[in-house]
Short mmCIF file of C-alpha atoms and ligand atoms in Angstrom, two decimals:
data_model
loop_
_atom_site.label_atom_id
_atom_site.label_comp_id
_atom_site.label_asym_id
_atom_site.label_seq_id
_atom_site.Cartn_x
_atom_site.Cartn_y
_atom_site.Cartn_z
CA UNK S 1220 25.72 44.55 52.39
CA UNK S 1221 22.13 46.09 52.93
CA UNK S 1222 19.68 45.91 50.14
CA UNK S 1223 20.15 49.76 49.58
CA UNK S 1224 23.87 49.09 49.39
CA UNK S 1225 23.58 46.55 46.98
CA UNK S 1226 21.42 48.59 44.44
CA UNK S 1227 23.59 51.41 44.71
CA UNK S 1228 26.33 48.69 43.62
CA UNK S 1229 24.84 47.75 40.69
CA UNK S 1230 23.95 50.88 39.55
CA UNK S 1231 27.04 52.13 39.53
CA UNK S 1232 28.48 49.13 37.49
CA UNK S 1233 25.75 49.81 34.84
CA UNK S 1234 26.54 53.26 34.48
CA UNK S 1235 30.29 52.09 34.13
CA UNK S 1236 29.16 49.94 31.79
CA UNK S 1237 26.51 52.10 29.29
CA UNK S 1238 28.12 53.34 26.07
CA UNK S 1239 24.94 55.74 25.93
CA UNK S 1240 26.26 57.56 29.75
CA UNK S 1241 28.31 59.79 27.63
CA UNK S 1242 25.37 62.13 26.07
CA UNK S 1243 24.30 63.14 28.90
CA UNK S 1244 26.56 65.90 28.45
CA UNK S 1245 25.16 67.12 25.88
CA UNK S 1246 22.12 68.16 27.52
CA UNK S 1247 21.16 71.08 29.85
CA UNK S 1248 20.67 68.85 33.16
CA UNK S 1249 21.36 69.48 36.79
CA UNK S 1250 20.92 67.56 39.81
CA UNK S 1251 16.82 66.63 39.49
CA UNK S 1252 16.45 63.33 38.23
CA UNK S 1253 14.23 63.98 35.89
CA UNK S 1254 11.99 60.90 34.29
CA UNK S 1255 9.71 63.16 32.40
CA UNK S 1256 11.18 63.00 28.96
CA UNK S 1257 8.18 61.35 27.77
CA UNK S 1258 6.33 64.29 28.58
CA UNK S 1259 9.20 67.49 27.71
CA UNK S 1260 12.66 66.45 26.70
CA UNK S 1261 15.74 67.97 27.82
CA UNK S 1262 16.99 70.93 26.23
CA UNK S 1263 20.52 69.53 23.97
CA UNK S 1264 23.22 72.35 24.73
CA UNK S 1265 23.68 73.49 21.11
CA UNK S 1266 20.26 74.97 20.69
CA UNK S 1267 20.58 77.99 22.82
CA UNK S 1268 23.39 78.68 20.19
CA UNK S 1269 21.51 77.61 16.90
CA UNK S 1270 18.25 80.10 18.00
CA UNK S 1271 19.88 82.93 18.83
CA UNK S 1272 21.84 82.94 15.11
CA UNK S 1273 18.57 82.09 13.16
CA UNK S 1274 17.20 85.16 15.21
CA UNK S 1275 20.46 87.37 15.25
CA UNK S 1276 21.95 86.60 11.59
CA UNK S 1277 19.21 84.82 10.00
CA UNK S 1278 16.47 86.82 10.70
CA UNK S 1279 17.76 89.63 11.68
CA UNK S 1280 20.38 90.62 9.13
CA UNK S 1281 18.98 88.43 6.16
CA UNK S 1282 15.30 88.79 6.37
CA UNK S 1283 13.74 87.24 3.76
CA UNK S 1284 16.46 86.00 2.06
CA UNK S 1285 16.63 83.81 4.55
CA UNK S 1286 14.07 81.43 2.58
CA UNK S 1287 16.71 80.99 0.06
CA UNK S 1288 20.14 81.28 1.57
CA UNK S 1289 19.71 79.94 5.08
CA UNK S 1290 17.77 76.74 3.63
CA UNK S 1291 14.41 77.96 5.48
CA UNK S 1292 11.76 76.67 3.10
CA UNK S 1293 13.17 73.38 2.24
CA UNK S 1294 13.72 72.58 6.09
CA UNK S 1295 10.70 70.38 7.00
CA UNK S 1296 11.66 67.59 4.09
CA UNK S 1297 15.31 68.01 5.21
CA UNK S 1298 14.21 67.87 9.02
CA UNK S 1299 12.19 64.93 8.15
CA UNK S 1300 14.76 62.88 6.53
CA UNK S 1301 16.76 63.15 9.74
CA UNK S 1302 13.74 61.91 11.35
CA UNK S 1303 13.63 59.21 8.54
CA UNK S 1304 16.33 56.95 10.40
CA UNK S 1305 14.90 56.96 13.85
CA UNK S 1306 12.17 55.48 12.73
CA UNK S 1307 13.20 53.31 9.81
CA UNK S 1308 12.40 54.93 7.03
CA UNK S 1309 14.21 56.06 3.60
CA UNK S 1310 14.51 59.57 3.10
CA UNK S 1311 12.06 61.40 1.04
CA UNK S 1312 8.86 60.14 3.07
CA UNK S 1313 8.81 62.22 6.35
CA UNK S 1314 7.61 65.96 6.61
CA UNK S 1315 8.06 67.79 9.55
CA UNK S 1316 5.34 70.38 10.32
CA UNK S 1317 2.55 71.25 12.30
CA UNK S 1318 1.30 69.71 15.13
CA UNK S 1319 0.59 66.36 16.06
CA UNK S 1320 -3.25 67.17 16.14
CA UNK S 1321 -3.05 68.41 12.36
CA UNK S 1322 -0.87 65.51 11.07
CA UNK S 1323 -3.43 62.95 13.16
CA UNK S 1324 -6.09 64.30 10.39
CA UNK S 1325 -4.42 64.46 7.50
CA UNK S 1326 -3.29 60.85 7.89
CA UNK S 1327 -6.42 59.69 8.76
CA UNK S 1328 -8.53 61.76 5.98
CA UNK S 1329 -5.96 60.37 3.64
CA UNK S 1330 -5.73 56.91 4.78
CA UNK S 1331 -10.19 56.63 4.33
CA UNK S 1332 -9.12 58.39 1.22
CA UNK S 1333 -6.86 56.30 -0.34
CA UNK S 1334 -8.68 52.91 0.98
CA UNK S 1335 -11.38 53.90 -1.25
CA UNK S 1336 -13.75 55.31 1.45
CA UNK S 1337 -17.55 54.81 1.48
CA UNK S 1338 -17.88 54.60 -2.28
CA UNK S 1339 -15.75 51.58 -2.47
CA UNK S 1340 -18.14 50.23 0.80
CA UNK S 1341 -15.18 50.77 3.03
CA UNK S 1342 -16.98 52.65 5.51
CA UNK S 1343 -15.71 52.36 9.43
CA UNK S 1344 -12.53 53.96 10.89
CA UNK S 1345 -11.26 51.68 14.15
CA UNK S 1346 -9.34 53.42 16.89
CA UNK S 1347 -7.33 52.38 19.64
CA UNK S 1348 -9.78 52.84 22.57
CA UNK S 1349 -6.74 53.91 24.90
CA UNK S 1350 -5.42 56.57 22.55
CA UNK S 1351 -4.02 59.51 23.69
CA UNK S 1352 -7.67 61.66 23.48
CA UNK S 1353 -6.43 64.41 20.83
CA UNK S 1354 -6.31 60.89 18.66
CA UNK S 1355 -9.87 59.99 19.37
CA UNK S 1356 -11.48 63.34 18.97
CA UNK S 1357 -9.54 63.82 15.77
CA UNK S 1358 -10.78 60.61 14.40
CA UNK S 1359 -13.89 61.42 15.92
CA UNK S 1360 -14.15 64.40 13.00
CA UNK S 1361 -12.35 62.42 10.41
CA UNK S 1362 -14.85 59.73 10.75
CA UNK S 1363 -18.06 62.40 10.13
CA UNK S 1364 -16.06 64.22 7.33
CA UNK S 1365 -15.43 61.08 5.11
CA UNK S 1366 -18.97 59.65 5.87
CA UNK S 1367 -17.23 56.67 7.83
CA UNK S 1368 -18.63 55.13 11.48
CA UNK S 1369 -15.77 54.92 14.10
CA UNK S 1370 -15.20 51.81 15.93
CA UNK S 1371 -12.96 52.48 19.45
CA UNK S 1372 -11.16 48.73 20.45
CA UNK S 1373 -8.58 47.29 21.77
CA UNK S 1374 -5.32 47.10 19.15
CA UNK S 1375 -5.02 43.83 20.03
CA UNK S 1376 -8.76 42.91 18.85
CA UNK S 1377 -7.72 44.88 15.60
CA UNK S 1378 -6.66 42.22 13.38
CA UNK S 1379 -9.86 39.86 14.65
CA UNK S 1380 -12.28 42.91 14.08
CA UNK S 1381 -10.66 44.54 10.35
CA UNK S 1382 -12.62 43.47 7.51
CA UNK S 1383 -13.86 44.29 4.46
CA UNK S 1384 -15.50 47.78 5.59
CA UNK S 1385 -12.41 48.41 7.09
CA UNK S 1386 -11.37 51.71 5.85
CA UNK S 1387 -8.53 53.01 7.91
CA UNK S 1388 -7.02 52.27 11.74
CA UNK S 1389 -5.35 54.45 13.82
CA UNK S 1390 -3.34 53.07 16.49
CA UNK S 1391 -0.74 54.87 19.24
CA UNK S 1392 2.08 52.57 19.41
CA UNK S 1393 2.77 52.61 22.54
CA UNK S 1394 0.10 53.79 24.90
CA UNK S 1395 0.89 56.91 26.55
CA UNK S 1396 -0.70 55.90 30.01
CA UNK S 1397 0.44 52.09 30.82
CA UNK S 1398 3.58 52.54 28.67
CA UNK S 1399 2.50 49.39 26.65
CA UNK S 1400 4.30 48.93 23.13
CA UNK S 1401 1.55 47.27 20.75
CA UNK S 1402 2.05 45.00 17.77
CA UNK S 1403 3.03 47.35 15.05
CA UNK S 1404 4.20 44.17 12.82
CA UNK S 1405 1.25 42.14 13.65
CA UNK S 1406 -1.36 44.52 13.63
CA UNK S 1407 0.04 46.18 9.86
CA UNK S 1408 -0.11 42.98 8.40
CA UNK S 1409 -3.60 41.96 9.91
CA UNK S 1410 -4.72 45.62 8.36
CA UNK S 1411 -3.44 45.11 4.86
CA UNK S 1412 -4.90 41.52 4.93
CA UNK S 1413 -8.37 42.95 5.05
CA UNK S 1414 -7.68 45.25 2.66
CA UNK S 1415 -7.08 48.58 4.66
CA UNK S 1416 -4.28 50.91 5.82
CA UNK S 1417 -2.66 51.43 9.25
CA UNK S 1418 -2.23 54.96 10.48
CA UNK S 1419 0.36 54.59 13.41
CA UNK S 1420 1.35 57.01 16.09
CA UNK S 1421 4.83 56.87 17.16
CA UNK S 1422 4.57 59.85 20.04
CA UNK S 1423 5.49 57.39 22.68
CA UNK S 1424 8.22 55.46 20.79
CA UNK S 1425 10.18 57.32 18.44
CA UNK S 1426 13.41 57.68 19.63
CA UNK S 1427 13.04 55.51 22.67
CA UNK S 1428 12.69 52.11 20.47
CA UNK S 1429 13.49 50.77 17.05
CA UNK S 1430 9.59 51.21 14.84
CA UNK S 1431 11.02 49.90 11.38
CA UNK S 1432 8.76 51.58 9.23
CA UNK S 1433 9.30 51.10 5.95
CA UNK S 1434 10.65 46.94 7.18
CA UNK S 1435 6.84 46.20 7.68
CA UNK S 1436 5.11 48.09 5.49
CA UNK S 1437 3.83 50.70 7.41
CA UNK S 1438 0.98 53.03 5.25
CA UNK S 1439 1.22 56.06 7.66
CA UNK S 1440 2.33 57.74 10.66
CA UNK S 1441 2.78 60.45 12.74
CA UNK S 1442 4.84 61.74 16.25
CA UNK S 1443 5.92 64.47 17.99
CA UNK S 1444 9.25 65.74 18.34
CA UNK S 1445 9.71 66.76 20.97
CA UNK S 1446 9.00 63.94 23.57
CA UNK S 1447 11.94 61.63 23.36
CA UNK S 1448 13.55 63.38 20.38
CA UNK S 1449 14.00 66.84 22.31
CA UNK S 1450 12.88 69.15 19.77
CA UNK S 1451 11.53 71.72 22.41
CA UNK S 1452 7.64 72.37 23.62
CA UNK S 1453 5.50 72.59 20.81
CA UNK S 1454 8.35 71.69 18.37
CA UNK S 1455 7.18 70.46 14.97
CA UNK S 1456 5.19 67.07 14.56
CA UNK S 1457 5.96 65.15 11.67
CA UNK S 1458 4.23 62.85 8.66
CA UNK S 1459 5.31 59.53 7.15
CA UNK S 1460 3.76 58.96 4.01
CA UNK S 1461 4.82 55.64 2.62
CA UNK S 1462 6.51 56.34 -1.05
CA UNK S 1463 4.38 54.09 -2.56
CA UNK S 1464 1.40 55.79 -1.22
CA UNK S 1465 2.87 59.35 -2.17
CA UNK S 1466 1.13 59.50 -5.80
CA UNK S 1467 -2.35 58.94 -4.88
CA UNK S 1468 -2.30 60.53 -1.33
CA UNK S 1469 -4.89 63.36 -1.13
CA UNK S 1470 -4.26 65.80 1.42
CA UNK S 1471 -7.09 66.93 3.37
CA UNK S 1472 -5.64 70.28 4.35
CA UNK S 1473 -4.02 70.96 0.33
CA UNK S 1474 -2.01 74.62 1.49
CA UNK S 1475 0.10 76.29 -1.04
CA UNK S 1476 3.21 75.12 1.42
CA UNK S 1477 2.24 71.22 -0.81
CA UNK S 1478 1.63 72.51 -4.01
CA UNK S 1479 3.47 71.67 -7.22
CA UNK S 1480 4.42 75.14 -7.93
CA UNK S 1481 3.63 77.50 -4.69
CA UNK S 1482 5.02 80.38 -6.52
CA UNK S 1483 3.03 80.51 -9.25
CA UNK S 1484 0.13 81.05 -7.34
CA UNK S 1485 -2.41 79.75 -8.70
CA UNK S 1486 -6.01 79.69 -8.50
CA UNK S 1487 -6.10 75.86 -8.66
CA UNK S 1488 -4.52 73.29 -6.89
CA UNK S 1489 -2.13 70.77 -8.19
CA UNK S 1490 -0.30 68.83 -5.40
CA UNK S 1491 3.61 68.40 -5.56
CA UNK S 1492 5.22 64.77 -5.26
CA UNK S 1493 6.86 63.13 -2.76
CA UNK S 1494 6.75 64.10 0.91
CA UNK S 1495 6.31 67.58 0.79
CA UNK S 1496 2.67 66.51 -0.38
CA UNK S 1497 2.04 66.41 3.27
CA UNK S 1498 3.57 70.07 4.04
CA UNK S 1499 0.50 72.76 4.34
CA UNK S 1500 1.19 76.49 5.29
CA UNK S 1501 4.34 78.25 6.37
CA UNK S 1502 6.38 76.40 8.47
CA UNK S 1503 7.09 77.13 11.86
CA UNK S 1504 10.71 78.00 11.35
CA UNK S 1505 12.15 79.08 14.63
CA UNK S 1506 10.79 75.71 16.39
CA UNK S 1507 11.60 73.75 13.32
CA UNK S 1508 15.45 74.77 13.10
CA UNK S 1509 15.84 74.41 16.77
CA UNK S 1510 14.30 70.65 16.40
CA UNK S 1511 17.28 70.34 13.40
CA UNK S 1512 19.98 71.05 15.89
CA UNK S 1513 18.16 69.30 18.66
CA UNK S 1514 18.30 66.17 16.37
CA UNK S 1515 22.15 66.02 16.00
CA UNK S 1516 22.33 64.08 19.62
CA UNK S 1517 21.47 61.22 17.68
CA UNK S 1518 24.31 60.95 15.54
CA UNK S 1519 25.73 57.83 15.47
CA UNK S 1520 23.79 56.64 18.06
CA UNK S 1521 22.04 53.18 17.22
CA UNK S 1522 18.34 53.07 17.99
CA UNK S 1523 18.81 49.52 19.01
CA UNK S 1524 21.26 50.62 21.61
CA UNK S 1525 18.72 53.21 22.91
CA UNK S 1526 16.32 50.37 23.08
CA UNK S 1527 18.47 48.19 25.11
CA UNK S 1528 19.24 50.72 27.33
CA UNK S 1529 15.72 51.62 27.86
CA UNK S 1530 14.64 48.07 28.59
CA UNK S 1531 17.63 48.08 31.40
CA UNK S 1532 16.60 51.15 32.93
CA UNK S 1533 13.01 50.11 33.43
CA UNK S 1534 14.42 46.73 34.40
CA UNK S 1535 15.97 47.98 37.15
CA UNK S 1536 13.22 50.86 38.19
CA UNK S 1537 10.71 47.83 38.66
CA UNK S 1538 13.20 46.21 40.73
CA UNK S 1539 14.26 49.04 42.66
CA UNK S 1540 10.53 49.98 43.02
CA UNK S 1541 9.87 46.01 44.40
CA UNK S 1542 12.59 46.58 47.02
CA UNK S 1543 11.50 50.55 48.49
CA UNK S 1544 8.28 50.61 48.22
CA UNK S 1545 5.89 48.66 51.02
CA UNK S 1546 4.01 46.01 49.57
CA UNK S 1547 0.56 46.65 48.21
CA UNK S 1548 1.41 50.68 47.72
CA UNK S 1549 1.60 51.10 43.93
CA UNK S 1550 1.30 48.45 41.05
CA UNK S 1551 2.60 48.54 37.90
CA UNK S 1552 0.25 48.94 34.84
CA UNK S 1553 3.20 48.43 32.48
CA UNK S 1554 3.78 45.04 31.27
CA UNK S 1555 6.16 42.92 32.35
CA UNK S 1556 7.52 41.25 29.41
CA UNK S 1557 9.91 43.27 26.87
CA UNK S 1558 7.93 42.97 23.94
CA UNK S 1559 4.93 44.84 25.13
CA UNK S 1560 6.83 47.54 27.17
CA UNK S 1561 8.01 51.25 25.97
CA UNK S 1562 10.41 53.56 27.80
CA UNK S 1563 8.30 54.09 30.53
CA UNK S 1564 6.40 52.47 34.04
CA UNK S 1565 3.13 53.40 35.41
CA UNK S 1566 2.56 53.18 38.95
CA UNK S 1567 -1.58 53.00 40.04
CA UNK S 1568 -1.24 54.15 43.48
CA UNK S 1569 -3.77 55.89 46.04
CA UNK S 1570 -3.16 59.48 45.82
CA UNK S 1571 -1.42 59.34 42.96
CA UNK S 1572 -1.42 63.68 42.59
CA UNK S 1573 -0.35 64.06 45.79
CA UNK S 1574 2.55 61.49 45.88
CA UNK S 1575 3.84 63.30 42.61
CA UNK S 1576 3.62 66.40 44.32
CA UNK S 1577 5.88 65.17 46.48
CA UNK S 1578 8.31 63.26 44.69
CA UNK S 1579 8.93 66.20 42.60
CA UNK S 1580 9.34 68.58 45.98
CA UNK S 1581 12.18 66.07 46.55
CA UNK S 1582 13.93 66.28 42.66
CA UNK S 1583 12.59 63.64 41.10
CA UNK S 1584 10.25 64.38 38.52
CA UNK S 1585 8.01 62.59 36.85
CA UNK S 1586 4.13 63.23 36.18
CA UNK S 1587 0.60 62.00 36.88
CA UNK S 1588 -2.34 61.00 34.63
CA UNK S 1589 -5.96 61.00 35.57
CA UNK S 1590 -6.80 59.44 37.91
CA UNK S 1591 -4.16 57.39 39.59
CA UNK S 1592 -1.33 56.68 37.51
CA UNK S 1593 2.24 57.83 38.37
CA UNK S 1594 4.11 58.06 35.42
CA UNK S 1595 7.83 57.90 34.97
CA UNK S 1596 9.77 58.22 31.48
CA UNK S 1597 12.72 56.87 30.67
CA UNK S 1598 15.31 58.64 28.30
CA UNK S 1599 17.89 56.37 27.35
CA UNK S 1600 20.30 59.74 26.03
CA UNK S 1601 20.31 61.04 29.62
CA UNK S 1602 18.69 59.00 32.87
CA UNK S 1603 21.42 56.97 34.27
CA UNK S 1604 20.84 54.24 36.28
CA UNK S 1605 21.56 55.99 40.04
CA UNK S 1606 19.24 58.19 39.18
CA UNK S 1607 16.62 55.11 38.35
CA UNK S 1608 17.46 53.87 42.22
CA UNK S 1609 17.43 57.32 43.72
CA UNK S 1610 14.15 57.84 42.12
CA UNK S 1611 12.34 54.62 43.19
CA UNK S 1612 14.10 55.12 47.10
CA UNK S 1613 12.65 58.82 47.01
CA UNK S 1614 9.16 57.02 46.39
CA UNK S 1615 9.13 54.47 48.79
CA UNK S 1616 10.71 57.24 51.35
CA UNK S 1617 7.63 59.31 50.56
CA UNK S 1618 5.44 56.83 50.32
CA UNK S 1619 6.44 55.23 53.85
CA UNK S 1620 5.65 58.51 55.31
CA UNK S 1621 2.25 58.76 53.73
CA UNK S 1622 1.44 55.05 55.53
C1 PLP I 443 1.87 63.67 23.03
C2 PLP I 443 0.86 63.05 22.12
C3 PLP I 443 0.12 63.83 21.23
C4 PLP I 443 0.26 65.32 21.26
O1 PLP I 443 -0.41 65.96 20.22
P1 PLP I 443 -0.15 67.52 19.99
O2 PLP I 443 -0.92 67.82 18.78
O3 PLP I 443 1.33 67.70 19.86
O4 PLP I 443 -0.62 68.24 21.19
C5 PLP I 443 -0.74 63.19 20.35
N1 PLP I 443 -0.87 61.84 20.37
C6 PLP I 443 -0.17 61.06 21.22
C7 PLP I 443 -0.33 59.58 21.18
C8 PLP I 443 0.69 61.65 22.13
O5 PLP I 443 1.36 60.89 22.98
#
């Protein structure tokens, strides 16, 4: 049996073998193999459906009592507590709203806030120097707003570096470029220990790997919906406020959408408990209700089998990658062992824009990152594993011909 031979072989016995291969159905997918679910996930089949009656009926014959009837204005804490289990929390602490961006500053704001801030002499913010930028320039802000200096470093230098000044930390968990998964265990419990809180960002891992929340004591976080949990582009973002936080967290961005009684409109503010504390103007309703149906894939599907499956499926890309591609033509940025790797590999490789170019001219789509990276996403729900070996022969094919 050739090498090629024998990959095909074993790819086909590990899609016999995934539980997972079945919900690939349930997505809009054709014959692309298409690793870029990181980046845009597929679109679920029953969403098409779900907008065009919160359009048709909702909207259309309703109107406005819509709010009411069709559930409208409680949707991001109902949204959010089917969030809540993908990420290991209890219901009543996620909001879904906004954008990322947004929710990046109210956690932050809040976190400086409820740490005390430069009056107790916690003055410094740190931030993962690799964050995704939006991250950094948020914190950037944050940091001037609340009178705080912002340290960038490395999360693994966090728990060496947090101290009594310590304010707040904002970490992506795992880093959108290299596809490493950081200590979010380690690196809570080094933040508390110095007195802080811990602002994570789960972009990169919700619904790719088990995050367990509320199991180590998480402060705050934040994510996007609609990476590996489909939502749509631009769906809804969401906010983890941990209950015991709730009482005392003080939103920097207090819209009537949080207040205790938005109805009564009045002149002064008075926040409302529990998640919805983290809610600010008028949801985005058409997104958010499509991210509601988009989020009923997940239904009784175990986030540790997800992981599992994600871990196999990059497995096998590296090793499919080892056996197409020439020696010495790409390297993998993404970390080897388990424990530090997300649901996707980075390839540095010469040309890296060009070679995507490519590879997508030939189905297989993935994306690049400034300036040589060659990014490929895993999605556990949907990427089989012959299309993991068609996509890494498709490389080396292209990337013989470029040699
Ligand atoms: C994708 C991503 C974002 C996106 O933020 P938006 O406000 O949705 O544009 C933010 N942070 C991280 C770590 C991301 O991966």
């Amino acid at each position: 049996m050739s090498e090629t031979e024998a990959l095909l072989d074993r790819a086909a016995k590990l899609d016999k073998a995934d539980e997972l291969a079945v919900l690939r159905e349930q997505f809009v997918l054709d014959e692309v193999v298409y690793l870029d679910g990181n980046s845009l996930g597929a679109l679920p089949r029953s969403v098409p459906g779900r907008v065009a009656d919160v359009v048709q009926r909702e909207w259309g014959r309703l109107r406005i009592r819509s709010w009411t009837e069709s559930g409208w204005w409680t949707a991001p804490e109902r949204i959010g507590d089917l969030v809540a289990p993908l990420v290991g929390a209890a219901a009543g602490q996620i909001v879904v709203g906004d954008s990322t961006s947004v929710n990046v500053f109210k956690a932050v704001v809040g976190a400086v806030r409820l740490s005390g801030g430069p009056e107790a002499g916690r003055d410094e913010i740190l931030v993962d120097e690799s964050t995704f930028p939006t991250d950094g320039y948020i914190a950037q802000s944050a940091a001037r707003l609340t009178g705080c200096t912002l340290r960038p470093l490395a999360p693994a230098d966090v728990p060496a570096a947090a101290g009594p000044r310590t304010a707040a930390v904002l970490v992506n968990h795992v880093d959108y470029r290299t596809g490493r998964l950081h200590d979010l265990p380690g690196i809570t419990a080094a933040v508390h220990a110095a007195g802080a809180l811990v602002v994570w960002d789960l972009c990169h891992s919700a619904g790719a790997l088990p995050v367990g929340l509320d199991e180590h004591g998480v402060d705050l976080a934040v994510g996007c919906t609609y990476k590996y949990l489909n939502g749509g582009p631009g769906s809804p973002a969401y906010l983890y406020v941990a209950e015991r936080h709730q009482g005392d967290f003080d939103s920097p961005l207090p819209g009537w959408n949080s207040h205790a009684e938005p109805f009564g409109m009045r002149p002064g503010y008075a926040p409302a408990d529990g998640a919805l504390r983290g809610r600010v103007g008028t949801p985005d309703i058409l997104s958010m209700l499509a991210l509601e149906e988009s989020l009923k894939v997940w239904e009784g599907v175990p986030v540790e089998a997800v992981r599992e499956k994600s871990l196999a499926l990059t497995d096998f890309f590296l090793e499919c990658v080892a056996a197409y591609v020439p020696a010495g033509l790409v390297a993998s940025i993404t970390p080897e062992v388990h424990a530090e790797r997300g649901s996707q590999v980075a390839l540095r490789c010469d040309g890296a824009d060009a070679v995507m170019d490519d590879l997508i001219a030939r189905g297989v789509v993935g994306d690049f990152r400034a300036p040589d990276v060659l990014r490929f996403g895993f999605t556990p729900l949907y990427v089989g594993f012959a299309e993991v070996e068609r996509a890494a022969r498709v490389l080396g094919e292209v990337l013989h011909g470029r040699s």
